[in-house]
Tab-separated table of C-alpha atoms and ligand atoms in Angstrom:
chain	number	residue	atom	x	y	z
J	1	MET	CA	-0.059	-0.053	0.079
J	2	THR	CA	1.355	3.320	-1.135
J	3	PRO	CA	0.514	6.573	1.367
J	4	ARG	CA	-1.075	9.462	-0.506
J	5	TYR	CA	-0.486	11.551	2.310
J	6	LYS	CA	2.684	12.360	3.972
J	7	ARG	CA	1.708	14.200	6.821
J	8	VAL	CA	-1.939	13.698	8.224
J	9	LEU	CA	-3.885	15.018	11.452
J	10	TYR	CA	-6.513	12.072	12.789
J	11	LYS	CA	-9.425	13.343	14.671
J	12	ILE	CA	-11.400	11.124	16.974
J	13	SER	CA	-14.689	12.389	18.953
J	14	GLY	CA	-14.250	11.661	22.543
J	15	GLU	CA	-17.370	9.692	22.073
J	16	ALA	CA	-15.541	7.283	20.014
J	17	LEU	CA	-13.327	6.614	22.919
J	18	MET	CA	-16.561	5.199	24.634
J	19	GLY	CA	-16.497	2.159	22.808
J	20	ASN	CA	-19.610	0.312	23.493
J	21	GLN	CA	-19.804	2.019	27.145
J	22	SER	CA	-22.472	4.507	28.001
J	23	SER	CA	-19.589	7.377	29.291
J	24	GLY	CA	-16.123	7.383	29.837
J	25	ILE	CA	-13.129	5.736	28.166
J	26	ASP	CA	-13.045	2.370	26.918
J	27	PRO	CA	-9.489	0.443	27.247
J	28	ALA	CA	-10.141	-1.589	24.205
J	29	MET	CA	-10.724	1.711	22.212
J	30	LEU	CA	-7.468	3.234	23.135
J	31	GLU	CA	-5.888	0.054	22.750
J	32	LYS	CA	-7.644	0.087	18.962
J	33	VAL	CA	-6.319	3.809	18.379
J	34	VAL	CA	-2.815	2.835	19.156
J	35	SER	CA	-2.593	0.172	16.914
J	36	ASP	CA	-4.408	1.995	13.811
J	37	VAL	CA	-1.886	4.739	14.459
J	38	GLN	CA	1.016	2.387	14.744
J	39	GLU	CA	-0.086	0.932	11.488
J	40	ALA	CA	-0.502	3.945	9.699
J	41	GLN	CA	3.182	5.318	10.982
J	42	ASN	CA	4.293	2.227	9.857
J	43	LEU	CA	3.532	3.230	5.974
J	44	GLY	CA	6.070	6.078	6.773
J	45	THR	CA	3.102	8.960	7.331
J	46	SER	CA	3.589	11.100	9.845
J	47	ILE	CA	0.637	11.397	11.843
J	48	ALA	CA	-0.525	13.543	15.081
J	49	LEU	CA	-3.877	13.035	16.958
J	50	VAL	CA	-6.822	15.257	17.992
J	51	VAL	CA	-9.159	13.840	20.277
J	52	GLY	CA	-12.515	15.781	21.588
J	53	GLY	CA	-14.050	15.615	25.085
J	54	GLY	CA	-17.886	14.894	24.298
J	55	ASN	CA	-17.623	11.313	26.526
J	56	ILE	CA	-17.185	13.495	29.294
J	57	PHE	CA	-18.368	17.097	28.796
J	58	ARG	CA	-19.804	19.808	26.448
J	59	GLY	CA	-19.919	23.319	27.143
J	60	ALA	CA	-22.994	23.861	25.125
J	61	ALA	CA	-24.663	21.268	27.493
J	62	LEU	CA	-24.218	23.645	30.721
J	63	ALA	CA	-25.077	26.582	28.777
J	64	ALA	CA	-28.462	25.140	27.602
J	65	GLN	CA	-29.136	24.539	31.439
J	66	GLY	CA	-28.715	28.496	31.724
J	67	MET	CA	-25.004	28.140	33.285
J	68	ASP	CA	-22.034	29.863	31.982
J	69	ARG	CA	-21.070	29.246	28.412
J	70	VAL	CA	-17.526	29.739	28.828
J	71	THR	CA	-17.238	28.067	32.244
J	72	GLY	CA	-18.666	25.265	30.635
J	73	ASP	CA	-16.146	25.611	27.594
J	74	HIS	CA	-13.276	25.246	29.915
J	75	MET	CA	-14.566	22.271	31.722
J	76	GLY	CA	-15.129	20.606	28.261
J	77	MET	CA	-11.821	21.462	27.474
J	78	LEU	CA	-10.335	19.970	30.519
J	79	ALA	CA	-12.502	16.825	29.443
J	80	ILE	CA	-10.305	16.759	26.453
J	81	VAL	CA	-7.092	16.785	28.169
J	82	MET	CA	-8.330	13.754	30.358
J	83	ASN	CA	-8.909	11.873	27.022
J	84	ALA	CA	-5.512	12.964	25.675
J	85	LEU	CA	-3.811	11.747	28.839
J	86	ALA	CA	-5.463	8.347	28.645
J	87	LEU	CA	-4.292	7.947	24.771
J	88	ARG	CA	-0.790	9.035	26.055
J	89	MET	CA	-0.833	6.324	28.626
J	90	ALA	CA	-1.928	3.906	26.079
J	91	PHE	CA	0.848	4.885	23.527
J	92	ASP	CA	3.423	4.647	26.390
J	93	GLN	CA	2.033	1.104	27.480
J	94	ARG	CA	2.995	0.135	24.206
J	95	GLY	CA	6.416	1.588	24.032
J	96	ILE	CA	5.323	4.295	21.619
J	97	ALA	CA	6.813	7.836	22.634
J	98	ALA	CA	3.711	10.329	22.586
J	99	THR	CA	3.387	13.659	23.735
J	100	VAL	CA	0.498	15.709	25.010
J	101	LEU	CA	0.437	19.360	23.699
J	102	SER	CA	-2.285	21.242	25.256
J	103	GLY	CA	-3.743	24.681	24.256
J	104	LEU	CA	-4.346	24.910	27.859
J	105	THR	CA	-1.339	25.739	30.006
J	106	MET	CA	-0.938	23.068	32.793
J	107	PRO	CA	3.060	22.170	33.101
J	108	GLN	CA	2.421	19.737	35.938
J	109	VAL	CA	-0.008	17.557	33.702
J	110	CYS	CA	1.303	18.019	30.146
J	111	GLU	CA	3.540	20.419	27.828
J	112	PRO	CA	1.613	23.764	26.447
J	113	PHE	CA	1.396	23.885	22.755
J	114	SER	CA	3.677	25.936	20.894
J	115	GLN	CA	5.137	25.844	17.694
J	116	ARG	CA	8.501	24.796	19.020
J	117	ALA	CA	7.654	22.127	21.228
J	118	MET	CA	5.473	20.657	18.083
J	119	ILE	CA	8.491	20.768	15.968
J	120	LYS	CA	10.890	19.445	18.809
J	121	ALA	CA	8.012	16.331	19.236
J	122	ARG	CA	8.036	15.798	15.731
J	123	GLU	CA	11.775	15.675	15.015
J	124	ALA	CA	11.914	13.293	17.788
J	125	GLY	CA	9.143	10.726	16.181
J	126	ASP	CA	6.827	11.306	18.734
J	127	VAL	CA	3.204	10.553	18.402
J	128	ILE	CA	1.558	14.195	19.119
J	129	ILE	CA	-1.494	14.268	20.780
J	130	PHE	CA	-3.038	17.876	20.513
J	131	ALA	CA	-5.169	18.610	23.437
J	132	ALA	CA	-7.498	21.374	24.609
J	133	GLY	CA	-8.830	22.365	20.986
J	134	THR	CA	-8.124	25.628	20.267
J	135	GLY	CA	-7.560	26.679	23.947
J	136	SER	CA	-10.411	29.101	23.506
J	137	PRO	CA	-14.280	28.608	24.548
J	138	PHE	CA	-16.728	29.161	21.970
J	139	PHE	CA	-14.931	26.714	19.542
J	140	THR	CA	-15.037	22.958	18.874
J	141	SER	CA	-12.460	20.034	18.538
J	142	ASP	CA	-12.988	19.833	14.960
J	143	THR	CA	-11.845	23.634	14.816
J	144	GLY	CA	-8.923	22.701	17.110
J	145	ALA	CA	-8.292	19.729	14.466
J	146	ALA	CA	-8.374	22.014	11.666
J	147	LEU	CA	-6.116	24.826	13.194
J	148	ARG	CA	-3.407	22.074	14.742
J	149	ALA	CA	-3.414	20.648	11.149
J	150	ALA	CA	-2.583	23.930	9.532
J	151	GLU	CA	0.210	24.381	12.187
J	152	PHE	CA	1.462	20.564	11.803
J	153	GLY	CA	1.692	21.085	7.992
J	154	ALA	CA	-0.714	18.347	7.617
J	155	GLN	CA	-1.969	17.767	4.006
J	156	ALA	CA	-5.203	16.163	5.457
J	157	ILE	CA	-7.463	16.082	8.575
J	158	LEU	CA	-8.910	12.253	8.913
J	159	LYS	CA	-11.857	12.386	10.612
J	160	GLY	CA	-13.025	9.233	11.892
J	161	THR	CA	-16.475	8.510	12.569
J	162	GLN	CA	-19.549	6.116	13.408
J	163	VAL	CA	-20.155	6.017	9.437
J	164	ASP	CA	-18.221	5.238	6.320
J	165	GLY	CA	-18.238	9.106	5.042
J	166	ILE	CA	-20.690	11.926	4.284
J	167	TYR	CA	-24.286	11.191	3.790
J	168	ASP	CA	-27.002	13.556	2.340
J	169	ALA	CA	-29.009	12.143	5.671
J	170	ASP	CA	-28.547	10.412	8.656
J	171	PRO	CA	-27.606	6.920	7.277
J	172	ARG	CA	-28.561	5.573	10.746
J	173	LYS	CA	-31.918	7.106	10.471
J	174	ASN	CA	-32.816	6.956	7.037
J	175	PRO	CA	-32.001	3.913	4.675
J	176	LYS	CA	-32.143	5.782	1.644
J	177	ALA	CA	-29.281	8.211	2.517
J	178	GLU	CA	-26.658	8.498	-0.223
J	179	ARG	CA	-23.126	8.624	0.748
J	180	PHE	CA	-20.792	11.529	-1.191
J	181	ASP	CA	-17.517	10.087	-2.643
J	182	THR	CA	-15.978	13.526	-2.822
J	183	LEU	CA	-17.204	17.237	-2.125
J	184	THR	CA	-15.465	20.606	-2.043
J	185	HIS	CA	-15.206	22.687	1.365
J	186	ASP	CA	-17.811	24.988	-0.533
J	187	GLN	CA	-20.434	22.286	-1.032
J	188	VAL	CA	-20.033	21.084	2.650
J	189	LEU	CA	-20.963	24.662	3.684
J	190	GLU	CA	-23.510	25.098	1.242
J	191	LYS	CA	-25.360	21.941	1.784
J	192	ARG	CA	-24.943	22.660	5.634
J	193	LEU	CA	-23.756	19.122	5.921
J	194	GLY	CA	-22.805	19.276	9.661
J	195	ILE	CA	-20.275	16.695	9.482
J	196	MET	CA	-17.697	19.598	11.065
J	197	ASP	CA	-18.711	22.829	11.997
J	198	ALA	CA	-18.576	25.750	9.858
J	199	ALA	CA	-15.209	27.213	11.243
J	200	SER	CA	-13.193	24.248	10.759
J	201	ILE	CA	-14.271	23.501	6.984
J	202	ALA	CA	-13.497	27.039	6.274
J	203	LEU	CA	-10.106	26.734	8.040
J	204	ALA	CA	-9.321	23.601	6.571
J	205	ARG	CA	-10.588	25.449	3.009
J	206	ASP	CA	-8.359	28.131	3.330
J	207	ASN	CA	-4.984	26.304	4.017
J	208	ASP	CA	-5.843	23.687	1.317
J	209	ILE	CA	-6.375	20.866	3.816
J	210	ASP	CA	-8.319	17.938	2.480
J	211	VAL	CA	-10.914	16.290	5.070
J	212	VAL	CA	-11.617	12.678	4.782
J	213	VAL	CA	-14.417	11.274	6.684
J	214	PHE	CA	-14.203	7.263	7.211
J	215	SER	CA	-15.700	4.841	9.828
J	216	LEU	CA	-13.187	4.251	12.884
J	217	HIS	CA	-14.863	1.013	13.712
J	218	GLU	CA	-13.116	-1.172	11.039
J	219	THR	CA	-9.895	-2.589	12.068
J	220	GLY	CA	-6.997	-1.136	9.501
J	221	ASN	CA	-9.218	1.226	8.098
J	222	LEU	CA	-7.054	4.494	9.249
J	223	ALA	CA	-3.935	2.932	7.295
J	224	ARG	CA	-6.133	2.084	4.120
J	225	VAL	CA	-7.836	5.458	4.071
J	226	ILE	CA	-4.670	7.212	4.222
J	227	CYS	CA	-3.636	4.818	0.741
J	228	GLY	CA	-6.976	5.931	-0.782
J	229	GLN	CA	-8.392	2.471	-0.194
J	230	GLY	CA	-11.719	1.704	1.388
J	231	THR	CA	-14.758	3.938	1.632
J	232	PHE	CA	-14.806	7.525	2.533
J	233	THR	CA	-15.458	10.500	1.510
J	234	THR	CA	-13.217	13.426	0.698
J	235	VAL	CA	-13.342	16.984	0.932
J	236	ILE	CA	-11.170	18.853	-1.236
J	237	THR	CA	-10.361	22.586	-2.226
J	238	THR	CA	-11.955	23.489	-5.531
J	239	PRO	CA	-9.928	22.842	-8.366
J	240	GLN	CA	-8.387	25.921	-9.648
J	241	PRO	CA	-9.662	26.509	-13.384
T	301	UDP	N1	-14.062	23.155	23.549
T	301	UDP	C1	-13.823	24.568	23.697
T	301	UDP	N2	-12.681	24.802	22.588
T	301	UDP	C2	-12.284	24.290	21.609
T	301	UDP	C3	-12.576	22.697	21.716
T	301	UDP	C4	-13.286	22.525	22.744
T	301	UDP	O1	-14.229	25.107	24.408
T	301	UDP	O2	-11.161	24.787	21.039
T	301	UDP	C5	-14.813	22.803	24.761
T	301	UDP	C6	-16.406	22.599	24.229
T	301	UDP	O3	-17.261	22.789	25.309
T	301	UDP	C7	-16.737	21.404	23.825
T	301	UDP	C8	-16.101	20.452	24.874
T	301	UDP	O4	-14.751	21.135	24.609
T	301	UDP	O5	-18.188	21.013	23.786
T	301	UDP	C9	-15.603	18.902	23.872
T	301	UDP	O6	-15.161	19.158	22.767
T	301	UDP	P1	-16.152	18.546	21.530
T	301	UDP	O7	-17.777	18.897	21.877
T	301	UDP	O8	-15.493	19.638	20.180
T	301	UDP	O9	-15.941	17.269	21.512
T	301	UDP	P2	-16.119	15.963	20.523
T	301	UDP	O10	-17.597	16.125	20.071
T	301	UDP	O11	-15.175	16.056	19.401
T	301	UDP	O12	-16.098	14.717	21.272
């Protein structure tokens, strides 16, 4: 298999880490992520991760109950750091060096994000786990993924989801839903497909970063998708005339 990307950012939601549990972190899912990343790295592709926090906390949920949104978002970002630490531990246990770079500063827990720290970790060959999203409230971890992908120099954001691509309706609710093979970032925005928030899609578009949406459930899918094999949807920048 020949990789079509040299450097990628792998985005998984916090909910993906729940596995079959109703909340929290399933150790089997951590193991799976580590195996998938290792397999992708063996292709020679440089890979960094962004994880979400929705399995633990979302700021909007607190705001919906009349509480302060900014405090809620800070709590959501702390949830992301918890997931990132669990992932780092899982890499450590396999003897794979991993570094958590956080958008919120907490030096006793993990390294603060900076471009220099990122380059150092990348040159050392560590798996980088970007944590705490953008570090600012009112954003999502998808926007954090687009931001860090641009800073990391990733050619693509690989978004592992519950389904095998972007559909015109929710395929789990509508059996007639059709999957797109290819879309442009602008089409995703115009059609309001909701696979990622608008800010993250616009940031990916403006930095010419592909977004590849695929199912994280099948074993070995990450490496296959990096090589352009299997089922997925690719979001690409509109080709210049
Ligand atoms: N969050 C934030 N700023 C960011 C990223 C995340 O405030 O840049 C907060 C926000 O409250 C969000 C929560 O962290 O709901 C968890 O992130 P997200 O919902 O994106 O996680 P996912 O859906 O990927 O599990």
